[in-house]
Amino acid sequence: MKKKKIVISGINMVEGGIFTILHNVLQELSEYIKNQDIQAIALVHDASKFNFPNIEFIELPKSKKSWFYRFYYEYFYFNKLSKKLQPDVWFSLHDTTPRVIAKKQFVYCHHPTTFFKPTWKDWKFDYKIGVFSLLYDNLFQLNITKNHTVFVQQHWIKEIFEKRFKINNVKVAIPQFVEEISSEKIELDKNKIHFFYPSFPKSFKNIEYLFEAIKLLPKEVFNQCEFHITGLKNNDTKYVNYLNKKYKSIEANRLKLLNRQMMLKYYNSIDCLIFSSKIETWGLPISEAKAHHKNMLLANLPYAKEACGNYENVSFFNLENPNELAEMITEIVVQKHQFQGNKITHNFNEDLHSWKELFTYILED
């Protein structure tokens, strides 16, 4: 009997949260097909970053070299490759629907900037964010009707896709958070309350909002806090240089980007997550902090509330007013803050709740 064949494409998922998605998908898929008659082939930028025994890898190192290569692979090379591989399922993990030949085709859409209206500051610090916000609607839409199902991460995105692209085959696949709890800790000052903002520093992550809130803290409150912000050390991007120059006088623990092991140590050690991003399709640090049962102060936006889910120790702040966050921090320090809590009212019955459920869905006859 011929093996069922699935191709997973994640050629541009090389860093940050999107790499975590790719890693988790391949990790779970390797386990899922272990005792099944299924052949899995993964298209990736760098195969050396993975070690999953049941998956074959095809490495495409030029995929992040330029947009020319990305277009070439998606709309020309993959067509030729699909004819050679003859897959039953082609699953694109990175937003765009390639031109391929397969019995069934699926796409997983998680790039947030299609829902984002960039400011002049976003254009200034990373013009790609502005370009993506203009182009991604067209890239999402290209070939989108060829998919059996379009997967998105949250319900508010599903509603936008259905209206914007006039399709009715959108399904919410809630990102499965592979829970890892470390017993290891970072040595932090036990006399201070530690706030943590882990992010890959892009302008839409809105790190300056946190600095503006810190500026508003009374001195006696600030002296009892320590703020840990990732990506601001050993990083020479325009946005990071702007932040470090403008807020040079503000004392904070400016960290380099952390590997997974160090990130878990921080989650296990800090007191409260702060997440002020303007747009996400999920917000992985929210899931991670929740898994560690940490207090959370989050942007008052749909993505944050849906990612948070049902949770008591969370409050939401208005991104137009950094004084709101400053007041919340102050209340936490003086032990007077009453967390707002969060409850989700969406009907999740038709959603996919794990990668295992998603694999069963896409591989079913």
mmCIF file of C-alpha atoms in Angstrom:
data_model
loop_
_atom_site.group_PDB
_atom_site.id
_atom_site.type_symbol
_atom_site.label_atom_id
_atom_site.label_comp_id
_atom_site.label_asym_id
_atom_site.label_seq_id
_atom_site.Cartn_x
_atom_site.Cartn_y
_atom_site.Cartn_z
ATOM 1 C CA MET A 1 0.000 0.000 0.000
ATOM 2 C CA LYS A 2 1.337 3.399 -0.978
ATOM 3 C CA LYS A 3 2.266 5.709 1.888
ATOM 4 C CA LYS A 4 0.287 8.880 2.308
ATOM 5 C CA LYS A 5 2.630 11.797 1.713
ATOM 6 C CA ILE A 6 2.503 15.235 3.341
ATOM 7 C CA VAL A 7 4.739 18.197 2.529
ATOM 8 C CA ILE A 8 5.113 20.913 5.159
ATOM 9 C CA SER A 9 6.548 24.217 3.947
ATOM 10 C CA GLY A 10 8.099 26.656 6.423
ATOM 11 C CA ILE A 11 10.989 28.112 4.452
ATOM 12 C CA ASN A 12 10.814 31.640 5.873
ATOM 13 C CA MET A 13 10.226 30.695 9.524
ATOM 14 C CA VAL A 14 13.691 31.268 10.916
ATOM 15 C CA GLU A 15 13.363 33.301 14.120
ATOM 16 C CA GLY A 16 11.108 34.394 16.968
ATOM 17 C CA GLY A 17 7.553 33.152 17.391
ATOM 18 C CA ILE A 18 7.185 31.856 13.841
ATOM 19 C CA PHE A 19 10.205 29.588 14.258
ATOM 20 C CA THR A 20 8.626 28.281 17.462
ATOM 21 C CA ILE A 21 5.490 27.432 15.472
ATOM 22 C CA LEU A 22 7.498 25.542 12.857
ATOM 23 C CA HIS A 23 9.506 23.695 15.501
ATOM 24 C CA ASN A 24 6.377 22.698 17.423
ATOM 25 C CA VAL A 25 4.586 21.538 14.258
ATOM 26 C CA LEU A 26 7.472 19.309 13.177
ATOM 27 C CA GLN A 27 7.997 17.995 16.697
ATOM 28 C CA GLU A 28 4.338 17.049 16.999
ATOM 29 C CA LEU A 29 4.125 15.669 13.445
ATOM 30 C CA SER A 30 7.157 13.440 13.990
ATOM 31 C CA GLU A 31 5.420 11.906 16.990
ATOM 32 C CA TYR A 32 2.033 11.722 15.246
ATOM 33 C CA ILE A 33 3.257 9.676 12.270
ATOM 34 C CA LYS A 34 5.578 7.427 14.280
ATOM 35 C CA ASN A 35 3.391 4.342 13.917
ATOM 36 C CA GLN A 36 1.473 5.365 10.815
ATOM 37 C CA ASP A 37 2.006 4.747 7.131
ATOM 38 C CA ILE A 38 2.726 8.408 6.405
ATOM 39 C CA GLN A 39 5.745 10.028 4.771
ATOM 40 C CA ALA A 40 6.472 13.599 5.912
ATOM 41 C CA ILE A 41 8.749 16.009 4.063
ATOM 42 C CA ALA A 42 9.591 19.427 5.511
ATOM 43 C CA LEU A 43 10.852 22.332 3.432
ATOM 44 C CA VAL A 44 12.989 24.553 5.676
ATOM 45 C CA HIS A 45 15.637 27.240 5.546
ATOM 46 C CA ASP A 46 18.180 25.379 7.695
ATOM 47 C CA ALA A 47 17.753 21.658 8.379
ATOM 48 C CA SER A 48 20.490 21.669 11.049
ATOM 49 C CA LYS A 49 18.053 23.328 13.479
ATOM 50 C CA PHE A 50 15.854 20.239 13.584
ATOM 51 C CA ASN A 51 16.318 16.674 14.732
ATOM 52 C CA PHE A 52 13.077 14.783 14.208
ATOM 53 C CA PRO A 53 13.595 11.157 13.159
ATOM 54 C CA ASN A 54 10.376 10.603 11.213
ATOM 55 C CA ILE A 55 10.660 13.634 8.947
ATOM 56 C CA GLU A 56 12.712 14.109 5.793
ATOM 57 C CA PHE A 57 14.115 17.596 5.230
ATOM 58 C CA ILE A 58 14.689 19.568 2.070
ATOM 59 C CA GLU A 59 16.853 22.597 2.812
ATOM 60 C CA LEU A 60 16.389 25.839 0.882
ATOM 61 C CA PRO A 61 18.998 28.242 2.337
ATOM 62 C CA LYS A 62 18.295 31.005 -0.184
ATOM 63 C CA SER A 63 14.680 31.319 0.918
ATOM 64 C CA LYS A 64 15.402 34.270 3.236
ATOM 65 C CA LYS A 65 17.987 35.888 0.981
ATOM 66 C CA SER A 66 15.459 38.074 -0.813
ATOM 67 C CA TRP A 67 11.803 38.340 -1.754
ATOM 68 C CA PHE A 68 12.777 37.308 -5.267
ATOM 69 C CA TYR A 69 13.709 33.835 -3.979
ATOM 70 C CA ARG A 70 10.573 33.649 -1.852
ATOM 71 C CA PHE A 71 8.368 34.351 -4.899
ATOM 72 C CA TYR A 72 10.409 31.984 -7.030
ATOM 73 C CA TYR A 73 10.013 29.120 -4.588
ATOM 74 C CA GLU A 74 6.309 29.708 -3.869
ATOM 75 C CA TYR A 75 5.046 30.209 -7.397
ATOM 76 C CA PHE A 76 7.551 28.449 -9.665
ATOM 77 C CA TYR A 77 9.920 25.990 -7.964
ATOM 78 C CA PHE A 78 7.288 24.447 -5.677
ATOM 79 C CA ASN A 79 5.119 23.687 -8.688
ATOM 80 C CA LYS A 80 7.956 21.654 -10.183
ATOM 81 C CA LEU A 81 8.796 20.087 -6.808
ATOM 82 C CA SER A 82 5.178 19.076 -6.214
ATOM 83 C CA LYS A 83 5.098 17.254 -9.558
ATOM 84 C CA LYS A 84 8.172 15.321 -8.463
ATOM 85 C CA LEU A 85 7.006 14.563 -4.912
ATOM 86 C CA GLN A 86 3.328 13.952 -5.782
ATOM 87 C CA PRO A 87 2.047 14.734 -2.264
ATOM 88 C CA ASP A 88 -1.403 13.893 -0.975
ATOM 89 C CA VAL A 89 -1.268 17.002 1.227
ATOM 90 C CA TRP A 90 0.660 20.248 0.820
ATOM 91 C CA PHE A 91 0.557 22.340 3.983
ATOM 92 C CA SER A 92 2.011 25.850 3.786
ATOM 93 C CA LEU A 93 2.774 27.188 7.246
ATOM 94 C CA HIS A 94 3.576 30.745 6.204
ATOM 95 C CA ASP A 95 0.526 32.681 4.993
ATOM 96 C CA THR A 96 0.889 32.381 1.229
ATOM 97 C CA THR A 97 -0.726 29.729 -0.948
ATOM 98 C CA PRO A 98 1.891 28.358 -3.340
ATOM 99 C CA ARG A 99 1.216 27.146 -6.879
ATOM 100 C CA VAL A 100 1.460 23.394 -6.411
ATOM 101 C CA ILE A 101 -0.160 20.155 -7.491
ATOM 102 C CA ALA A 102 -1.519 18.111 -4.588
ATOM 103 C CA LYS A 103 -4.688 16.212 -3.751
ATOM 104 C CA LYS A 104 -5.365 18.640 -0.905
ATOM 105 C CA GLN A 105 -3.813 21.991 -0.116
ATOM 106 C CA PHE A 106 -3.903 23.909 3.165
ATOM 107 C CA VAL A 107 -2.467 27.207 4.383
ATOM 108 C CA TYR A 108 -1.819 28.501 7.894
ATOM 109 C CA CYS A 109 -2.063 32.301 8.116
ATOM 110 C CA HIS A 110 -0.385 34.020 11.040
ATOM 111 C CA HIS A 111 1.307 37.184 9.762
ATOM 112 C CA PRO A 112 -0.204 40.098 11.736
ATOM 113 C CA THR A 113 0.641 43.110 9.582
ATOM 114 C CA THR A 114 -2.252 42.613 7.176
ATOM 115 C CA PHE A 115 -4.449 43.850 10.054
ATOM 116 C CA PHE A 116 -2.090 46.684 10.985
ATOM 117 C CA LYS A 117 -2.146 50.314 9.908
ATOM 118 C CA PRO A 118 1.485 51.420 10.181
ATOM 119 C CA THR A 119 2.406 54.860 11.463
ATOM 120 C CA TRP A 120 5.219 56.993 10.071
ATOM 121 C CA LYS A 121 7.357 55.548 12.854
ATOM 122 C CA ASP A 122 6.817 51.995 11.585
ATOM 123 C CA TRP A 123 7.813 53.059 8.064
ATOM 124 C CA LYS A 124 10.866 54.840 9.456
ATOM 125 C CA PHE A 125 12.215 51.978 11.545
ATOM 126 C CA ASP A 126 11.282 49.037 9.357
ATOM 127 C CA TYR A 127 9.851 49.842 5.960
ATOM 128 C CA LYS A 128 9.081 46.133 5.472
ATOM 129 C CA ILE A 129 6.279 46.415 8.024
ATOM 130 C CA GLY A 130 4.678 49.141 5.925
ATOM 131 C CA VAL A 131 5.223 47.218 2.705
ATOM 132 C CA PHE A 132 3.816 44.027 4.239
ATOM 133 C CA SER A 133 0.715 45.854 5.451
ATOM 134 C CA LEU A 134 0.099 46.997 1.876
ATOM 135 C CA LEU A 135 1.048 43.796 0.059
ATOM 136 C CA TYR A 136 -0.023 40.992 2.354
ATOM 137 C CA ASP A 137 -3.712 41.278 1.484
ATOM 138 C CA ASN A 138 -2.786 40.536 -2.125
ATOM 139 C CA LEU A 139 -0.352 37.792 -1.116
ATOM 140 C CA PHE A 140 -2.920 36.168 1.180
ATOM 141 C CA GLN A 141 -5.538 36.355 -1.559
ATOM 142 C CA LEU A 142 -3.353 34.906 -4.308
ATOM 143 C CA ASN A 143 -4.450 31.275 -4.881
ATOM 144 C CA ILE A 144 -6.368 31.278 -1.575
ATOM 145 C CA THR A 145 -9.406 29.560 -3.130
ATOM 146 C CA LYS A 146 -7.227 26.557 -4.047
ATOM 147 C CA ASN A 147 -7.050 25.592 -0.385
ATOM 148 C CA HIS A 148 -9.261 22.938 1.108
ATOM 149 C CA THR A 149 -9.081 24.941 4.359
ATOM 150 C CA VAL A 150 -7.504 28.209 5.451
ATOM 151 C CA PHE A 151 -6.315 28.035 9.064
ATOM 152 C CA VAL A 152 -6.107 31.113 11.280
ATOM 153 C CA GLN A 153 -5.275 31.402 14.958
ATOM 154 C CA GLN A 154 -8.132 33.439 16.397
ATOM 155 C CA HIS A 155 -11.832 34.118 15.815
ATOM 156 C CA TRP A 156 -11.499 37.830 15.137
ATOM 157 C CA ILE A 157 -9.086 36.965 12.289
ATOM 158 C CA LYS A 158 -11.522 34.396 10.895
ATOM 159 C CA GLU A 159 -14.232 37.053 10.712
ATOM 160 C CA ILE A 160 -11.915 39.436 8.845
ATOM 161 C CA PHE A 161 -10.806 36.744 6.375
ATOM 162 C CA GLU A 162 -14.364 35.701 5.580
ATOM 163 C CA LYS A 163 -15.390 39.275 4.834
ATOM 164 C CA ARG A 164 -12.202 40.460 3.144
ATOM 165 C CA PHE A 165 -11.546 37.459 0.910
ATOM 166 C CA LYS A 166 -15.166 36.281 0.561
ATOM 167 C CA ILE A 167 -14.413 32.689 1.533
ATOM 168 C CA ASN A 168 -16.228 30.306 3.850
ATOM 169 C CA ASN A 169 -13.580 27.643 4.455
ATOM 170 C CA VAL A 170 -11.733 29.411 7.282
ATOM 171 C CA LYS A 171 -11.113 27.357 10.407
ATOM 172 C CA VAL A 172 -9.616 28.425 13.714
ATOM 173 C CA ALA A 173 -6.646 26.281 14.680
ATOM 174 C CA ILE A 174 -5.642 27.418 18.141
ATOM 175 C CA PRO A 175 -1.843 27.285 18.423
ATOM 176 C CA GLN A 176 -0.894 24.396 20.632
ATOM 177 C CA PHE A 177 1.395 25.653 23.311
ATOM 178 C CA VAL A 178 3.892 22.909 24.120
ATOM 179 C CA GLU A 179 4.144 23.585 27.819
ATOM 180 C CA GLU A 180 7.641 23.579 29.214
ATOM 181 C CA ILE A 181 8.180 24.476 32.854
ATOM 182 C CA SER A 182 11.763 24.803 34.026
ATOM 183 C CA SER A 183 12.811 24.446 37.635
ATOM 184 C CA GLU A 184 15.876 26.556 36.897
ATOM 185 C CA LYS A 185 15.828 30.241 37.743
ATOM 186 C CA ILE A 186 17.728 33.415 37.012
ATOM 187 C CA GLU A 187 19.327 35.078 40.011
ATOM 188 C CA LEU A 188 17.235 38.231 40.435
ATOM 189 C CA ASP A 189 17.127 40.817 43.213
ATOM 190 C CA LYS A 190 14.720 39.341 45.774
ATOM 191 C CA ASN A 191 13.926 42.802 47.116
ATOM 192 C CA LYS A 192 12.374 43.933 43.818
ATOM 193 C CA ILE A 193 9.310 43.087 41.759
ATOM 194 C CA HIS A 194 10.336 41.901 38.314
ATOM 195 C CA PHE A 195 8.428 42.789 35.142
ATOM 196 C CA PHE A 196 9.250 41.020 31.873
ATOM 197 C CA TYR A 197 8.582 42.043 28.258
ATOM 198 C CA PRO A 198 9.896 39.283 25.946
ATOM 199 C CA SER A 199 9.665 40.240 22.296
ATOM 200 C CA PHE A 200 11.506 40.330 19.025
ATOM 201 C CA PRO A 201 11.931 44.129 18.822
ATOM 202 C CA LYS A 202 9.892 45.343 15.858
ATOM 203 C CA SER A 203 8.231 48.753 15.927
ATOM 204 C CA PHE A 204 4.734 47.274 16.260
ATOM 205 C CA LYS A 205 5.865 45.618 19.506
ATOM 206 C CA ASN A 206 5.480 49.111 20.961
ATOM 207 C CA ILE A 207 8.304 48.883 23.491
ATOM 208 C CA GLU A 208 8.399 52.674 23.804
ATOM 209 C CA TYR A 209 4.957 52.509 25.451
ATOM 210 C CA LEU A 210 6.514 50.569 28.322
ATOM 211 C CA PHE A 211 9.355 53.087 28.640
ATOM 212 C CA GLU A 212 6.841 55.951 28.687
ATOM 213 C CA ALA A 213 4.940 54.201 31.478
ATOM 214 C CA ILE A 214 8.155 53.659 33.435
ATOM 215 C CA LYS A 215 8.902 57.400 33.161
ATOM 216 C CA LEU A 216 5.607 58.112 34.921
ATOM 217 C CA LEU A 217 6.328 55.925 37.953
ATOM 218 C CA PRO A 218 6.957 57.647 41.286
ATOM 219 C CA LYS A 219 10.600 57.262 42.267
ATOM 220 C CA GLU A 220 9.779 55.191 45.347
ATOM 221 C CA VAL A 221 7.800 52.783 43.143
ATOM 222 C CA PHE A 222 10.447 52.609 40.401
ATOM 223 C CA ASN A 223 13.107 51.777 43.002
ATOM 224 C CA GLN A 224 11.151 48.663 43.941
ATOM 225 C CA CYS A 225 10.901 47.433 40.317
ATOM 226 C CA GLU A 226 13.153 45.910 37.733
ATOM 227 C CA PHE A 227 12.142 45.766 34.074
ATOM 228 C CA HIS A 228 13.578 43.054 31.825
ATOM 229 C CA ILE A 229 13.202 43.678 28.078
ATOM 230 C CA THR A 230 14.547 41.300 25.452
ATOM 231 C CA GLY A 231 16.206 42.214 22.158
ATOM 232 C CA LEU A 232 17.681 45.567 23.197
ATOM 233 C CA LYS A 233 21.250 44.337 23.660
ATOM 234 C CA ASN A 234 23.670 43.395 20.866
ATOM 235 C CA ASN A 235 21.105 44.583 18.356
ATOM 236 C CA ASP A 236 21.875 47.322 15.831
ATOM 237 C CA THR A 237 18.498 47.780 14.142
ATOM 238 C CA LYS A 238 17.075 51.275 13.673
ATOM 239 C CA TYR A 239 14.264 50.679 16.124
ATOM 240 C CA VAL A 240 16.508 49.339 18.875
ATOM 241 C CA ASN A 241 19.001 52.168 18.386
ATOM 242 C CA TYR A 242 16.138 54.652 18.661
ATOM 243 C CA LEU A 243 14.869 53.066 21.889
ATOM 244 C CA ASN A 244 18.285 52.850 23.510
ATOM 245 C CA LYS A 245 19.090 56.446 22.598
ATOM 246 C CA LYS A 246 15.752 58.032 23.538
ATOM 247 C CA TYR A 247 15.388 56.089 26.798
ATOM 248 C CA LYS A 248 19.068 55.877 27.706
ATOM 249 C CA SER A 249 18.428 57.473 31.101
ATOM 250 C CA ILE A 250 15.836 54.859 32.099
ATOM 251 C CA GLU A 251 17.341 52.023 34.055
ATOM 252 C CA ALA A 252 16.205 48.658 32.701
ATOM 253 C CA ASN A 253 17.707 45.235 32.164
ATOM 254 C CA ARG A 254 18.237 45.379 28.416
ATOM 255 C CA LEU A 255 18.663 41.773 27.346
ATOM 256 C CA LYS A 256 19.812 40.193 24.117
ATOM 257 C CA LEU A 257 17.419 37.815 22.381
ATOM 258 C CA LEU A 258 17.168 34.761 24.630
ATOM 259 C CA ASN A 259 17.355 31.124 23.641
ATOM 260 C CA ARG A 260 14.612 28.786 24.759
ATOM 261 C CA GLN A 261 16.369 27.580 27.896
ATOM 262 C CA MET A 262 17.086 31.120 29.120
ATOM 263 C CA MET A 263 13.542 32.230 28.310
ATOM 264 C CA LEU A 264 12.117 29.467 30.510
ATOM 265 C CA LYS A 265 14.440 30.490 33.348
ATOM 266 C CA TYR A 266 13.119 34.044 33.139
ATOM 267 C CA TYR A 267 9.478 32.951 33.083
ATOM 268 C CA ASN A 268 10.169 30.890 36.167
ATOM 269 C CA SER A 269 11.777 33.845 37.960
ATOM 270 C CA ILE A 270 9.815 37.004 37.104
ATOM 271 C CA ASP A 271 6.669 38.272 38.824
ATOM 272 C CA CYS A 272 4.662 39.808 35.994
ATOM 273 C CA LEU A 273 4.483 39.782 32.186
ATOM 274 C CA ILE A 274 3.948 43.072 30.355
ATOM 275 C CA PHE A 275 2.890 42.827 26.706
ATOM 276 C CA SER A 276 2.183 46.062 24.841
ATOM 277 C CA SER A 277 2.317 44.900 21.210
ATOM 278 C CA LYS A 278 -0.088 46.685 18.858
ATOM 279 C CA ILE A 279 -0.872 43.601 16.805
ATOM 280 C CA GLU A 280 -0.363 39.836 16.976
ATOM 281 C CA THR A 281 -2.078 36.834 15.504
ATOM 282 C CA TRP A 282 -1.612 35.110 18.833
ATOM 283 C CA GLY A 283 0.980 36.397 21.305
ATOM 284 C CA LEU A 284 3.028 33.392 22.411
ATOM 285 C CA PRO A 285 4.511 35.064 25.550
ATOM 286 C CA ILE A 286 0.941 35.349 26.881
ATOM 287 C CA SER A 287 0.512 31.564 26.660
ATOM 288 C CA GLU A 288 3.949 31.003 28.145
ATOM 289 C CA ALA A 289 3.407 33.342 31.104
ATOM 290 C CA LYS A 290 -0.021 31.827 31.718
ATOM 291 C CA ALA A 291 1.523 28.343 31.795
ATOM 292 C CA HIS A 292 3.855 29.613 34.524
ATOM 293 C CA HIS A 293 0.863 31.086 36.409
ATOM 294 C CA LYS A 294 2.297 34.596 36.271
ATOM 295 C CA ASN A 295 0.468 37.881 36.664
ATOM 296 C CA MET A 296 -0.055 39.641 33.336
ATOM 297 C CA LEU A 297 -0.585 43.216 32.191
ATOM 298 C CA LEU A 298 -1.671 43.169 28.537
ATOM 299 C CA ALA A 299 -2.718 45.541 25.773
ATOM 300 C CA ASN A 300 -6.487 45.926 25.663
ATOM 301 C CA LEU A 301 -6.836 44.351 22.222
ATOM 302 C CA PRO A 302 -8.708 41.324 20.786
ATOM 303 C CA TYR A 303 -5.594 39.223 20.196
ATOM 304 C CA ALA A 304 -4.480 39.575 23.830
ATOM 305 C CA LYS A 305 -7.870 38.669 25.284
ATOM 306 C CA GLU A 306 -8.281 35.619 23.071
ATOM 307 C CA ALA A 307 -4.715 34.419 23.698
ATOM 308 C CA CYS A 308 -5.157 34.909 27.423
ATOM 309 C CA GLY A 309 -8.405 32.935 27.532
ATOM 310 C CA ASN A 310 -10.064 32.361 30.886
ATOM 311 C CA TYR A 311 -7.641 33.687 33.472
ATOM 312 C CA GLU A 312 -7.929 35.587 36.726
ATOM 313 C CA ASN A 313 -4.552 37.279 37.229
ATOM 314 C CA VAL A 314 -4.623 39.612 34.236
ATOM 315 C CA SER A 315 -5.459 43.264 33.595
ATOM 316 C CA PHE A 316 -5.639 45.207 30.326
ATOM 317 C CA PHE A 317 -4.341 48.703 29.598
ATOM 318 C CA ASN A 318 -5.244 51.236 26.921
ATOM 319 C CA LEU A 319 -2.411 51.748 24.421
ATOM 320 C CA GLU A 320 -3.323 55.407 24.031
ATOM 321 C CA ASN A 321 -2.507 56.151 27.633
ATOM 322 C CA PRO A 322 0.756 54.919 29.250
ATOM 323 C CA ASN A 323 -0.452 56.347 32.542
ATOM 324 C CA GLU A 324 -2.848 53.389 32.795
ATOM 325 C CA LEU A 325 0.052 50.941 32.781
ATOM 326 C CA ALA A 326 2.030 53.109 35.210
ATOM 327 C CA GLU A 327 -0.910 53.077 37.631
ATOM 328 C CA MET A 328 -1.239 49.285 37.362
ATOM 329 C CA ILE A 329 2.470 48.791 38.049
ATOM 330 C CA THR A 330 2.232 51.135 41.037
ATOM 331 C CA GLU A 331 -0.784 49.254 42.426
ATOM 332 C CA ILE A 332 1.059 45.928 42.082
ATOM 333 C CA VAL A 333 4.082 47.313 43.929
ATOM 334 C CA VAL A 334 1.981 48.646 46.806
ATOM 335 C CA GLN A 335 -0.119 45.457 46.764
ATOM 336 C CA LYS A 336 -3.402 47.184 45.961
ATOM 337 C CA HIS A 337 -4.016 46.039 42.402
ATOM 338 C CA GLN A 338 -7.228 44.143 41.721
ATOM 339 C CA PHE A 339 -6.781 42.108 38.546
ATOM 340 C CA GLN A 340 -9.632 42.473 36.073
ATOM 341 C CA GLY A 341 -9.581 38.859 34.949
ATOM 342 C CA ASN A 342 -10.643 37.642 31.523
ATOM 343 C CA LYS A 343 -13.369 35.370 30.192
ATOM 344 C CA ILE A 344 -13.829 34.136 26.631
ATOM 345 C CA THR A 345 -17.307 33.862 25.115
ATOM 346 C CA HIS A 346 -16.420 32.362 21.706
ATOM 347 C CA ASN A 347 -17.780 28.952 20.777
ATOM 348 C CA PHE A 348 -14.680 26.779 20.488
ATOM 349 C CA ASN A 349 -16.465 23.521 19.630
ATOM 350 C CA GLU A 350 -15.589 23.616 15.923
ATOM 351 C CA ASP A 351 -12.004 24.772 16.466
ATOM 352 C CA LEU A 352 -8.917 22.596 16.292
ATOM 353 C CA HIS A 353 -7.229 22.632 19.681
ATOM 354 C CA SER A 354 -3.951 20.862 19.017
ATOM 355 C CA TRP A 355 -1.554 20.028 16.237
ATOM 356 C CA LYS A 356 -2.671 16.400 16.581
ATOM 357 C CA GLU A 357 -6.255 17.423 15.827
ATOM 358 C CA LEU A 358 -5.040 19.499 12.875
ATOM 359 C CA PHE A 359 -3.004 16.609 11.440
ATOM 360 C CA THR A 360 -5.996 14.280 11.759
ATOM 361 C CA TYR A 361 -8.131 16.868 9.969
ATOM 362 C CA ILE A 362 -5.780 17.436 7.028
ATOM 363 C CA LEU A 363 -4.774 13.792 6.601
ATOM 364 C CA GLU A 364 -8.253 12.314 6.715
ATOM 365 C CA ASP A 365 -9.553 10.794 3.472
#
